[in-house]
mmCIF file of C-alpha atoms and ligand atoms in Angstrom:
data_model
loop_
_atom_site.group_PDB
_atom_site.id
_atom_site.type_symbol
_atom_site.label_atom_id
_atom_site.label_comp_id
_atom_site.label_asym_id
_atom_site.label_seq_id
_atom_site.Cartn_x
_atom_site.Cartn_y
_atom_site.Cartn_z
ATOM 1 C CA MET A 1 8.174 3.561 -21.284
ATOM 2 C CA SER A 2 7.323 0.578 -23.387
ATOM 3 C CA TYR A 3 3.968 -1.822 -22.355
ATOM 4 C CA THR A 4 3.943 -5.513 -22.942
ATOM 5 C CA ILE A 5 0.673 -6.304 -23.970
ATOM 6 C CA VAL A 6 -0.103 -9.901 -23.845
ATOM 7 C CA LEU A 7 -2.637 -11.196 -26.753
ATOM 8 C CA LEU A 8 -4.580 -14.581 -26.550
ATOM 9 C CA PRO A 9 -6.176 -15.191 -29.763
ATOM 10 C CA GLY A 10 -8.030 -18.295 -28.827
ATOM 11 C CA ASP A 11 -10.386 -19.998 -30.925
ATOM 12 C CA GLY A 12 -12.397 -19.204 -34.159
ATOM 13 C CA ILE A 13 -12.654 -15.919 -35.047
ATOM 14 C CA GLY A 14 -10.171 -15.230 -31.841
ATOM 15 C CA PRO A 15 -6.860 -15.139 -34.061
ATOM 16 C CA GLU A 16 -8.731 -13.143 -36.555
ATOM 17 C CA VAL A 17 -9.925 -10.584 -34.398
ATOM 18 C CA ILE A 18 -6.665 -10.197 -32.669
ATOM 19 C CA ALA A 19 -4.303 -10.211 -35.818
ATOM 20 C CA ALA A 20 -6.556 -7.075 -36.502
ATOM 21 C CA ALA A 21 -6.387 -5.320 -33.366
ATOM 22 C CA GLN A 22 -2.424 -5.895 -33.123
ATOM 23 C CA ALA A 23 -2.480 -4.075 -36.462
ATOM 24 C CA VAL A 24 -4.566 -1.233 -35.136
ATOM 25 C CA LEU A 25 -2.881 -0.741 -32.012
ATOM 26 C CA GLU A 26 0.436 -0.714 -33.858
ATOM 27 C CA ALA A 27 -1.007 2.072 -36.305
ATOM 28 C CA SER A 28 -2.216 4.153 -32.948
ATOM 29 C CA GLU A 29 1.785 4.237 -32.108
ATOM 30 C CA LEU A 30 1.196 2.959 -28.764
ATOM 31 C CA PRO A 31 4.841 1.894 -27.607
ATOM 32 C CA ALA A 32 4.318 -1.880 -26.739
ATOM 33 C CA ARG A 33 5.667 -5.309 -27.350
ATOM 34 C CA TYR A 34 3.130 -7.711 -28.391
ATOM 35 C CA LEU A 35 3.553 -11.553 -26.922
ATOM 36 C CA SER A 36 1.154 -13.920 -28.187
ATOM 37 C CA TYR A 37 0.107 -17.044 -26.152
ATOM 38 C CA PRO A 38 -2.321 -19.936 -26.807
ATOM 39 C CA ILE A 39 -5.643 -20.558 -24.911
ATOM 40 C CA GLY A 40 -8.665 -22.481 -25.250
ATOM 41 C CA TYR A 41 -10.181 -25.337 -26.955
ATOM 42 C CA ALA A 42 -7.724 -25.970 -29.942
ATOM 43 C CA CYS A 43 -5.062 -25.398 -27.355
ATOM 44 C CA PHE A 44 -6.254 -28.108 -24.991
ATOM 45 C CA ARG A 45 -6.415 -30.405 -28.070
ATOM 46 C CA ARG A 46 -2.930 -29.519 -28.916
ATOM 47 C CA GLU A 47 -1.524 -29.501 -25.679
ATOM 48 C CA GLY A 48 -3.774 -30.997 -22.898
ATOM 49 C CA THR A 49 -4.667 -27.745 -21.592
ATOM 50 C CA ALA A 50 -6.488 -24.766 -22.230
ATOM 51 C CA LEU A 51 -4.895 -22.981 -20.034
ATOM 52 C CA PRO A 52 -1.231 -23.631 -20.108
ATOM 53 C CA PRO A 53 1.190 -22.580 -17.138
ATOM 54 C CA GLU A 54 3.139 -20.173 -19.756
ATOM 55 C CA THR A 55 0.080 -18.449 -20.860
ATOM 56 C CA LEU A 56 -0.938 -17.773 -16.988
ATOM 57 C CA ALA A 57 2.893 -16.645 -16.475
ATOM 58 C CA ALA A 58 2.801 -14.426 -19.236
ATOM 59 C CA VAL A 59 -0.630 -12.673 -18.345
ATOM 60 C CA ARG A 60 0.549 -12.151 -15.045
ATOM 61 C CA THR A 61 3.377 -10.060 -16.035
ATOM 62 C CA ALA A 62 1.316 -8.148 -18.760
ATOM 63 C CA ASP A 63 0.355 -4.361 -18.409
ATOM 64 C CA ALA A 64 -2.792 -5.682 -20.102
ATOM 65 C CA VAL A 65 -4.288 -8.344 -21.882
ATOM 66 C CA LEU A 66 -6.667 -8.663 -25.171
ATOM 67 C CA LEU A 67 -8.365 -12.041 -25.417
ATOM 68 C CA GLY A 68 -10.043 -12.891 -28.707
ATOM 69 C CA ALA A 69 -12.664 -15.841 -27.686
ATOM 70 C CA VAL A 70 -12.493 -19.028 -26.732
ATOM 71 C CA GLY A 71 -14.387 -21.773 -27.961
ATOM 72 C CA SER A 72 -16.596 -24.874 -25.911
ATOM 73 C CA PRO A 73 -18.253 -27.672 -26.927
ATOM 74 C CA LEU A 74 -21.616 -28.201 -25.428
ATOM 75 C CA GLU A 75 -21.130 -31.807 -24.431
ATOM 76 C CA ARG A 76 -18.914 -32.852 -21.810
ATOM 77 C CA VAL A 77 -15.295 -33.160 -22.956
ATOM 78 C CA PRO A 78 -13.370 -34.839 -20.309
ATOM 79 C CA GLY A 79 -10.552 -32.943 -18.969
ATOM 80 C CA TYR A 80 -11.706 -29.728 -20.428
ATOM 81 C CA ARG A 81 -13.382 -26.416 -18.820
ATOM 82 C CA SER A 82 -13.193 -23.279 -20.241
ATOM 83 C CA PRO A 83 -10.138 -21.458 -19.433
ATOM 84 C CA VAL A 84 -11.951 -17.678 -19.062
ATOM 85 C CA VAL A 85 -13.675 -18.778 -15.393
ATOM 86 C CA ALA A 86 -10.123 -20.084 -14.455
ATOM 87 C CA LEU A 87 -8.339 -16.834 -16.016
ATOM 88 C CA ARG A 88 -10.750 -14.469 -13.945
ATOM 89 C CA ARG A 89 -10.197 -16.502 -10.670
ATOM 90 C CA GLU A 90 -6.378 -16.659 -11.274
ATOM 91 C CA LEU A 91 -6.123 -13.047 -11.828
ATOM 92 C CA GLU A 92 -8.680 -11.872 -9.498
ATOM 93 C CA LEU A 93 -10.616 -9.993 -12.176
ATOM 94 C CA TYR A 94 -13.419 -9.322 -9.752
ATOM 95 C CA ALA A 95 -15.143 -6.406 -12.009
ATOM 96 C CA CYS A 96 -16.601 -6.830 -15.477
ATOM 97 C CA LEU A 97 -17.329 -4.062 -17.298
ATOM 98 C CA ARG A 98 -19.574 -3.932 -20.635
ATOM 99 C CA PRO A 99 -20.623 -0.294 -21.726
ATOM 100 C CA VAL A 100 -22.978 -0.153 -24.482
ATOM 101 C CA ARG A 101 -23.894 3.283 -26.425
ATOM 102 C CA THR A 102 -26.303 4.200 -29.323
ATOM 103 C CA PRO A 103 -23.860 3.416 -32.289
ATOM 104 C CA PRO A 104 -24.233 5.884 -35.353
ATOM 105 C CA LEU A 105 -25.888 3.199 -37.381
ATOM 106 C CA PRO A 106 -29.249 3.853 -39.485
ATOM 107 C CA GLY A 107 -32.327 3.041 -37.388
ATOM 108 C CA ALA A 108 -30.367 2.746 -34.069
ATOM 109 C CA ARG A 109 -32.309 3.467 -30.875
ATOM 110 C CA PRO A 110 -31.027 6.924 -29.855
ATOM 111 C CA GLY A 111 -30.016 8.082 -25.979
ATOM 112 C CA VAL A 112 -28.851 4.670 -25.088
ATOM 113 C CA ASP A 113 -25.215 4.988 -22.753
ATOM 114 C CA LEU A 114 -25.035 2.387 -20.232
ATOM 115 C CA VAL A 115 -22.722 0.037 -18.288
ATOM 116 C CA VAL A 116 -23.386 -3.208 -17.020
ATOM 117 C CA VAL A 117 -20.927 -4.134 -14.106
ATOM 118 C CA ARG A 118 -21.112 -7.444 -13.355
ATOM 119 C CA GLU A 119 -19.380 -9.003 -9.994
ATOM 120 C CA ASN A 120 -17.064 -11.335 -11.774
ATOM 121 C CA SER A 121 -15.610 -13.714 -9.019
ATOM 122 C CA GLU A 122 -18.471 -15.924 -7.592
ATOM 123 C CA ASP A 123 -22.373 -16.620 -7.960
ATOM 124 C CA LEU A 124 -23.650 -20.019 -10.125
ATOM 125 C CA TYR A 125 -21.276 -18.658 -12.888
ATOM 126 C CA VAL A 126 -18.140 -20.394 -11.410
ATOM 127 C CA GLY A 127 -19.930 -23.863 -11.985
ATOM 128 C CA GLN A 128 -19.534 -25.551 -8.891
ATOM 129 C CA GLU A 129 -21.847 -28.297 -10.314
ATOM 130 C CA GLN A 130 -22.419 -32.172 -9.602
ATOM 131 C CA ARG A 131 -24.609 -34.308 -10.905
ATOM 132 C CA GLU A 132 -26.088 -37.734 -9.533
ATOM 133 C CA GLY A 133 -28.319 -39.960 -10.911
ATOM 134 C CA ASP A 134 -30.948 -38.000 -12.700
ATOM 135 C CA THR A 135 -30.314 -34.839 -10.273
ATOM 136 C CA ALA A 136 -28.107 -31.878 -10.968
ATOM 137 C CA VAL A 137 -27.210 -29.642 -8.198
ATOM 138 C CA ALA A 138 -25.534 -26.060 -8.432
ATOM 139 C CA GLN A 139 -23.872 -24.155 -5.711
ATOM 140 C CA ARG A 140 -24.290 -20.327 -5.442
ATOM 141 C CA VAL A 141 -21.837 -19.048 -3.107
ATOM 142 C CA ILE A 142 -22.243 -15.346 -2.396
ATOM 143 C CA THR A 143 -20.213 -13.125 0.020
ATOM 144 C CA ARG A 144 -20.703 -10.018 1.799
ATOM 145 C CA GLU A 145 -16.805 -9.222 1.181
ATOM 146 C CA ALA A 146 -17.042 -9.816 -2.869
ATOM 147 C CA SER A 147 -20.514 -7.894 -3.132
ATOM 148 C CA ALA A 148 -19.227 -5.149 -1.062
ATOM 149 C CA ARG A 149 -16.136 -4.984 -3.216
ATOM 150 C CA ILE A 150 -18.092 -5.095 -6.488
ATOM 151 C CA ALA A 151 -20.092 -2.150 -5.050
ATOM 152 C CA ARG A 152 -17.181 0.018 -3.754
ATOM 153 C CA TRP A 153 -15.644 -0.743 -7.109
ATOM 154 C CA THR A 154 -18.431 0.416 -8.917
ATOM 155 C CA ALA A 155 -19.310 3.616 -7.081
ATOM 156 C CA ALA A 156 -15.671 4.582 -7.786
ATOM 157 C CA TYR A 157 -16.083 4.002 -11.554
ATOM 158 C CA ALA A 158 -18.996 6.158 -11.552
ATOM 159 C CA GLN A 159 -17.542 8.890 -10.080
ATOM 160 C CA ARG A 160 -14.418 8.447 -12.222
ATOM 161 C CA GLN A 161 -16.767 8.415 -15.370
ATOM 162 C CA GLY A 162 -19.046 11.107 -14.144
ATOM 163 C CA ARG A 163 -22.185 8.857 -13.868
ATOM 164 C CA ARG A 164 -24.802 9.594 -11.421
ATOM 165 C CA ARG A 165 -27.098 6.556 -11.099
ATOM 166 C CA ILE A 166 -26.533 3.034 -10.143
ATOM 167 C CA THR A 167 -29.279 0.658 -10.480
ATOM 168 C CA LEU A 168 -28.865 -2.569 -8.491
ATOM 169 C CA VAL A 169 -30.433 -5.482 -10.159
ATOM 170 C CA HIS A 170 -31.195 -8.841 -8.109
ATOM 171 C CA LYS A 171 -34.112 -11.435 -7.308
ATOM 172 C CA ALA A 172 -34.072 -10.941 -3.634
ATOM 173 C CA ASN A 173 -37.363 -11.538 -3.303
ATOM 174 C CA VAL A 174 -37.223 -15.158 -3.982
ATOM 175 C CA LEU A 175 -33.386 -15.376 -3.248
ATOM 176 C CA ARG A 176 -33.681 -13.642 -0.046
ATOM 177 C CA GLU A 177 -30.288 -15.404 1.301
ATOM 178 C CA THR A 178 -27.781 -15.195 -1.908
ATOM 179 C CA CYS A 179 -29.357 -11.958 -3.534
ATOM 180 C CA GLY A 180 -30.717 -10.778 -0.110
ATOM 181 C CA LEU A 181 -26.791 -10.296 0.885
ATOM 182 C CA PHE A 182 -25.596 -9.281 -2.312
ATOM 183 C CA ARG A 183 -28.066 -6.749 -1.947
ATOM 184 C CA GLU A 184 -27.640 -5.772 1.545
ATOM 185 C CA ALA A 185 -23.972 -5.613 1.219
ATOM 186 C CA ALA A 186 -24.212 -3.493 -1.846
ATOM 187 C CA LEU A 187 -26.608 -0.939 -0.557
ATOM 188 C CA ALA A 188 -24.520 -0.593 2.570
ATOM 189 C CA ALA A 189 -21.210 -0.315 0.481
ATOM 190 C CA LEU A 190 -23.229 2.537 -1.579
ATOM 191 C CA ALA A 191 -24.065 4.280 0.942
ATOM 192 C CA ALA A 192 -20.751 5.635 1.190
ATOM 193 C CA THR A 193 -21.231 8.227 -1.746
ATOM 194 C CA PRO A 194 -24.364 9.690 -1.167
ATOM 195 C CA GLU A 195 -23.925 11.958 -4.317
ATOM 196 C CA LEU A 196 -24.618 8.980 -6.640
ATOM 197 C CA GLN A 197 -28.366 7.870 -6.824
ATOM 198 C CA VAL A 198 -29.068 4.138 -6.102
ATOM 199 C CA ASP A 199 -32.226 2.406 -7.219
ATOM 200 C CA GLU A 200 -32.653 -1.325 -7.592
ATOM 201 C CA LEU A 201 -34.602 -3.731 -9.858
ATOM 202 C CA LEU A 202 -35.655 -7.323 -9.801
ATOM 203 C CA VAL A 203 -33.899 -9.073 -12.695
ATOM 204 C CA ASP A 204 -36.823 -9.833 -14.691
ATOM 205 C CA THR A 205 -37.968 -6.256 -14.400
ATOM 206 C CA ALA A 206 -34.597 -5.114 -15.523
ATOM 207 C CA ALA A 207 -34.637 -7.488 -18.499
ATOM 208 C CA TYR A 208 -38.249 -6.095 -19.681
ATOM 209 C CA GLN A 209 -36.902 -2.281 -19.109
ATOM 210 C CA LEU A 210 -33.529 -3.336 -20.756
ATOM 211 C CA ALA A 211 -36.078 -4.469 -23.923
ATOM 212 C CA ARG A 212 -38.079 -1.585 -23.304
ATOM 213 C CA ALA A 213 -36.549 1.444 -22.104
ATOM 214 C CA PRO A 214 -33.036 1.070 -22.344
ATOM 215 C CA GLU A 215 -32.255 5.068 -21.990
ATOM 216 C CA ARG A 216 -33.700 5.019 -18.555
ATOM 217 C CA PHE A 217 -30.428 3.160 -17.468
ATOM 218 C CA ASP A 218 -27.140 4.566 -16.378
ATOM 219 C CA VAL A 219 -24.912 2.147 -14.364
ATOM 220 C CA ILE A 220 -26.169 -1.474 -13.864
ATOM 221 C CA LEU A 221 -24.823 -3.280 -10.766
ATOM 222 C CA THR A 222 -25.602 -6.844 -10.621
ATOM 223 C CA THR A 223 -24.298 -10.538 -9.977
ATOM 224 C CA ASN A 224 -22.393 -12.901 -12.277
ATOM 225 C CA LEU A 225 -24.782 -14.756 -13.821
ATOM 226 C CA PHE A 226 -27.609 -11.881 -14.079
ATOM 227 C CA GLY A 227 -24.987 -9.696 -15.665
ATOM 228 C CA ASP A 228 -23.708 -11.925 -18.222
ATOM 229 C CA ILE A 229 -27.403 -12.286 -19.613
ATOM 230 C CA LEU A 230 -28.569 -9.006 -19.433
ATOM 231 C CA SER A 231 -24.928 -7.388 -21.027
ATOM 232 C CA ASP A 232 -25.699 -9.769 -24.020
ATOM 233 C CA ALA A 233 -29.579 -8.697 -24.099
ATOM 234 C CA ALA A 234 -28.099 -4.976 -23.586
ATOM 235 C CA SER A 235 -25.421 -5.223 -26.347
ATOM 236 C CA ALA A 236 -28.285 -5.443 -28.702
ATOM 237 C CA TRP A 237 -28.877 -1.532 -28.460
ATOM 238 C CA GLY A 238 -24.884 -0.993 -29.167
ATOM 239 C CA GLY A 239 -25.344 -2.511 -32.472
ATOM 240 C CA GLY A 240 -25.143 -6.347 -31.658
ATOM 241 C CA LEU A 241 -22.290 -8.858 -30.404
ATOM 242 C CA GLY A 242 -20.175 -7.698 -33.360
ATOM 243 C CA LEU A 243 -19.622 -4.137 -31.723
ATOM 244 C CA ALA A 244 -19.812 -5.086 -27.923
ATOM 245 C CA ALA A 245 -16.708 -5.007 -25.719
ATOM 246 C CA SER A 246 -15.660 -5.681 -22.438
ATOM 247 C CA ALA A 247 -12.998 -5.344 -19.722
ATOM 248 C CA ASN A 248 -12.063 -7.830 -16.791
ATOM 249 C CA LEU A 249 -10.720 -5.915 -13.955
ATOM 250 C CA GLY A 250 -9.125 -6.471 -10.722
ATOM 251 C CA GLU A 251 -6.278 -4.822 -8.486
ATOM 252 C CA ARG A 252 -3.212 -5.798 -10.551
ATOM 253 C CA HIS A 253 -4.616 -7.520 -13.959
ATOM 254 C CA ALA A 254 -6.682 -6.351 -16.579
ATOM 255 C CA VAL A 255 -7.975 -8.507 -19.509
ATOM 256 C CA PHE A 256 -10.044 -6.873 -22.479
ATOM 257 C CA GLU A 257 -12.203 -8.783 -24.772
ATOM 258 C CA PRO A 258 -15.217 -8.831 -26.912
ATOM 259 C CA VAL A 259 -18.244 -10.044 -25.633
ATOM 260 C CA HIS A 260 -18.835 -12.480 -28.237
ATOM 261 C CA GLY A 261 -17.534 -15.983 -28.633
ATOM 262 C CA SER A 262 -15.484 -17.843 -31.000
ATOM 263 C CA ALA A 263 -18.437 -17.706 -33.848
ATOM 264 C CA PRO A 264 -17.690 -21.057 -35.568
ATOM 265 C CA ASP A 265 -20.584 -20.360 -37.996
ATOM 266 C CA ILE A 266 -18.200 -17.799 -39.586
ATOM 267 C CA ALA A 267 -14.954 -18.388 -38.546
ATOM 268 C CA GLY A 268 -11.875 -18.460 -41.644
ATOM 269 C CA ARG A 269 -14.049 -16.780 -43.919
ATOM 270 C CA GLY A 270 -12.434 -13.571 -43.231
ATOM 271 C CA ILE A 271 -15.980 -11.484 -42.414
ATOM 272 C CA ALA A 272 -15.714 -11.378 -38.389
ATOM 273 C CA ASN A 273 -16.560 -7.705 -37.446
ATOM 274 C CA PRO A 274 -13.031 -6.675 -35.624
ATOM 275 C CA LEU A 275 -15.074 -3.726 -34.104
ATOM 276 C CA ALA A 276 -15.958 -5.432 -30.897
ATOM 277 C CA THR A 277 -12.074 -6.235 -30.477
ATOM 278 C CA PHE A 278 -11.160 -2.658 -31.244
ATOM 279 C CA GLY A 279 -13.644 -1.582 -28.709
ATOM 280 C CA ALA A 280 -11.933 -3.811 -26.315
ATOM 281 C CA ALA A 281 -8.599 -2.278 -27.459
ATOM 282 C CA THR A 282 -9.767 0.898 -26.612
ATOM 283 C CA LEU A 283 -11.058 -0.153 -23.245
ATOM 284 C CA LEU A 284 -7.350 -1.017 -22.920
ATOM 285 C CA LEU A 285 -5.851 2.008 -24.167
ATOM 286 C CA GLU A 286 -7.843 3.804 -21.550
ATOM 287 C CA HIS A 287 -7.001 1.372 -18.738
ATOM 288 C CA LEU A 288 -3.370 2.171 -19.448
ATOM 289 C CA GLY A 289 -4.466 5.770 -19.316
ATOM 290 C CA GLU A 290 -3.531 6.360 -23.187
ATOM 291 C CA HIS A 291 -6.632 8.640 -23.181
ATOM 292 C CA ALA A 292 -5.911 10.647 -26.682
ATOM 293 C CA ARG A 293 -5.101 7.099 -28.348
ATOM 294 C CA ALA A 294 -8.093 5.733 -27.045
ATOM 295 C CA ALA A 295 -10.165 8.762 -27.986
ATOM 296 C CA ARG A 296 -8.625 8.477 -31.820
ATOM 297 C CA LEU A 297 -9.167 4.758 -31.903
ATOM 298 C CA HIS A 298 -12.648 5.472 -30.774
ATOM 299 C CA ALA A 299 -13.241 8.439 -33.517
ATOM 300 C CA ALA A 300 -11.792 5.868 -36.345
ATOM 301 C CA CYS A 301 -14.414 3.023 -35.201
ATOM 302 C CA GLN A 302 -17.639 5.250 -35.418
ATOM 303 C CA ALA A 303 -16.028 6.691 -38.474
ATOM 304 C CA ALA A 304 -16.150 2.951 -40.156
ATOM 305 C CA LEU A 305 -19.983 2.725 -38.756
ATOM 306 C CA ARG A 306 -20.960 5.982 -40.035
ATOM 307 C CA GLN A 307 -19.255 5.648 -43.507
ATOM 308 C CA GLY A 308 -20.982 2.279 -43.976
ATOM 309 C CA VAL A 309 -18.090 0.150 -43.726
ATOM 310 C CA TRP A 310 -19.774 -2.689 -42.544
ATOM 311 C CA THR A 311 -19.255 -6.215 -42.200
ATOM 312 C CA PRO A 312 -22.421 -8.950 -42.628
ATOM 313 C CA ASP A 313 -23.439 -8.928 -39.140
ATOM 314 C CA LEU A 314 -24.204 -5.323 -39.804
ATOM 315 C CA GLY A 315 -25.882 -5.901 -43.124
ATOM 316 C CA GLY A 316 -22.598 -4.719 -45.075
ATOM 317 C CA GLN A 317 -20.205 -6.527 -47.420
ATOM 318 C CA ALA A 318 -17.107 -5.515 -45.997
ATOM 319 C CA THR A 319 -14.459 -7.980 -44.781
ATOM 320 C CA THR A 320 -12.353 -8.236 -41.291
ATOM 321 C CA ALA A 321 -9.450 -6.767 -43.412
ATOM 322 C CA ASP A 322 -11.648 -3.563 -45.042
ATOM 323 C CA VAL A 323 -12.720 -2.563 -41.648
ATOM 324 C CA THR A 324 -9.049 -2.923 -40.223
ATOM 325 C CA ARG A 325 -7.677 -1.085 -43.042
ATOM 326 C CA PHE A 326 -10.424 1.807 -42.949
ATOM 327 C CA VAL A 327 -9.612 2.161 -39.017
ATOM 328 C CA ILE A 328 -5.789 2.237 -39.839
ATOM 329 C CA ASP A 329 -5.951 4.907 -42.562
ATOM 330 C CA HIS A 330 -8.533 7.130 -40.221
ATOM 331 C CA LEU A 331 -5.977 6.648 -37.228
ATOM 332 C CA THR A 332 -2.912 7.588 -39.719
ATOM 333 C CA GLN A 333 -4.547 10.751 -41.323
ATOM 334 C CA PRO A 334 -2.808 13.903 -40.221
ATOM 335 C CA GLU A 335 -5.006 15.430 -37.276
ATOM 336 C CA PRO A 336 -7.479 12.564 -36.442
ATOM 337 C CA ALA A 337 -8.030 14.123 -32.891
ATOM 338 C CA ALA A 338 -10.051 16.864 -34.481
ATOM 339 C CA GLN A 339 -12.565 14.209 -35.943
ATOM 340 C CA LEU A 340 -13.625 13.861 -32.598
HETATM 341 P P1 NAI B 1 -20.910 -16.231 -30.449
HETATM 342 O O1 NAI B 1 -20.657 -14.780 -29.792
HETATM 343 O O2 NAI B 1 -19.572 -16.753 -31.156
HETATM 344 O O3 NAI B 1 -21.826 -16.081 -31.900
HETATM 345 C C1 NAI B 1 -23.297 -15.590 -31.691
HETATM 346 C C2 NAI B 1 -23.645 -15.366 -33.135
HETATM 347 O O4 NAI B 1 -23.160 -14.482 -33.502
HETATM 348 C C3 NAI B 1 -23.002 -16.221 -34.366
HETATM 349 O O5 NAI B 1 -24.072 -16.191 -35.425
HETATM 350 C C4 NAI B 1 -21.693 -15.518 -35.157
HETATM 351 O O6 NAI B 1 -21.354 -15.837 -36.426
HETATM 352 C C5 NAI B 1 -22.362 -14.119 -34.450
HETATM 353 N N1 NAI B 1 -21.080 -13.250 -34.150
HETATM 354 C C6 NAI B 1 -20.396 -13.269 -33.318
HETATM 355 N N2 NAI B 1 -19.235 -12.543 -33.316
HETATM 356 C C7 NAI B 1 -19.268 -11.673 -34.281
HETATM 357 C C8 NAI B 1 -18.242 -11.105 -34.789
HETATM 358 N N3 NAI B 1 -17.445 -10.576 -34.421
HETATM 359 N N4 NAI B 1 -18.635 -10.631 -36.470
HETATM 360 C C9 NAI B 1 -19.750 -11.217 -36.984
HETATM 361 N N5 NAI B 1 -20.702 -11.975 -36.233
HETATM 362 C C10 NAI B 1 -20.217 -12.470 -34.972
HETATM 363 O O7 NAI B 1 -21.837 -17.110 -29.739
HETATM 364 P P2 NAI B 1 -22.041 -18.493 -29.689
HETATM 365 O O8 NAI B 1 -22.286 -19.125 -30.998
HETATM 366 O O9 NAI B 1 -23.266 -19.116 -28.852
HETATM 367 O O10 NAI B 1 -20.874 -19.464 -28.855
HETATM 368 C C11 NAI B 1 -19.823 -19.877 -29.893
HETATM 369 C C12 NAI B 1 -18.670 -20.446 -29.219
HETATM 370 O O11 NAI B 1 -17.973 -19.490 -28.354
HETATM 371 C C13 NAI B 1 -19.032 -21.293 -27.919
HETATM 372 O O12 NAI B 1 -18.187 -22.498 -27.839
HETATM 373 C C14 NAI B 1 -19.366 -20.451 -26.821
HETATM 374 O O13 NAI B 1 -19.056 -21.503 -25.677
HETATM 375 C C15 NAI B 1 -17.825 -19.692 -26.801
HETATM 376 N N6 NAI B 1 -18.320 -18.352 -26.228
HETATM 377 C C16 NAI B 1 -17.110 -18.018 -25.899
HETATM 378 C C17 NAI B 1 -16.832 -16.567 -25.294
HETATM 379 C C18 NAI B 1 -15.264 -15.747 -24.665
HETATM 380 O O14 NAI B 1 -14.623 -16.200 -25.192
HETATM 381 N N7 NAI B 1 -15.624 -14.862 -23.491
HETATM 382 C C19 NAI B 1 -18.211 -15.659 -25.223
HETATM 383 C C20 NAI B 1 -19.303 -16.503 -25.551
HETATM 384 C C21 NAI B 1 -19.125 -17.549 -26.209
HETATM 385 MG MG1 MG B 2 -22.044 -14.127 -22.375
#
């Protein structure tokens, strides 16, 4: 059995961290072939599209996809839209998962072990917007079906992972229709798993609690835009954007990526922290059912943190190549499973 892994390096530091992750996956001796396809802004400039049809066709046939990052200019560029939303829509990747755990770093807040699950297919984040003169309008579409689907997915995930509590996050006191429907549909779906504890928080309170008492959370379930924002905030407890990883999952496809963007400020300097992408690769291995390889890769990344192999974002001087070499050495040592 050999897997087909499609790599989408993208823009900025994307190619640097994806090359590192491929080397690490190869060192883990995963039986796989790796196919690399273009995506993103540089691809748009070159080919006139940010998500070429060949890229889309390849990701459809892949066992899993590892995405680096895609850059988007803040100002409007005619014809350009970030392909990330289109990719999620085309592949029906309706669940976005972002785990955050206390890292083995000095000064890290102990006891944090939470997961943000974000509905990935609707809400303001899909960017249905119009401008007329000096008025801009965004459309927020929330459906019962998508809300119930993400709630069912979250309950199943929580049970698989031995998690016990789901905190539903919304703003139904003000957005009575959109958040109200999300809340109603999610609570109804979650009623099917009475063994899971369910509570709810308004999004502003959730943000405050995440900043104040992150250890109180287990699974956070929320809508697309709230999830985008809360998961970045939560990632601070996990060692920051240089470590945060995410999975975009649907019934048939799975795309794994670091939470960070293309980091144009450090691109090309060889100092990007590859651990976020190694974390995404770990989620990818778990998704494939390669649990032993996932555990070994996770242990190797933890060892790099513990032993001070830190890139500048963590206060160290290691390069992307240093971290990658350390992780590969750790993976290829005899009896790495004993390191767990
Ligand atoms: P960013 O995540 O690219 O960078 C934020 C800060 O974190 C920067 O100072 C950067 O140097 C640092 N950083 C990020 N990843 C790092 C890593 N692996 N190692 C060390 N430092 C790291 O966010 P920013 O600057 O807001 O966005 C830059 C571009 O990325 C934009 O065009 C944005 O649209 C895009 N973006 C793409 C995402 C994706 O592809 N999924 C997600 C977020 C942003
Ligand atoms: Mg984000």
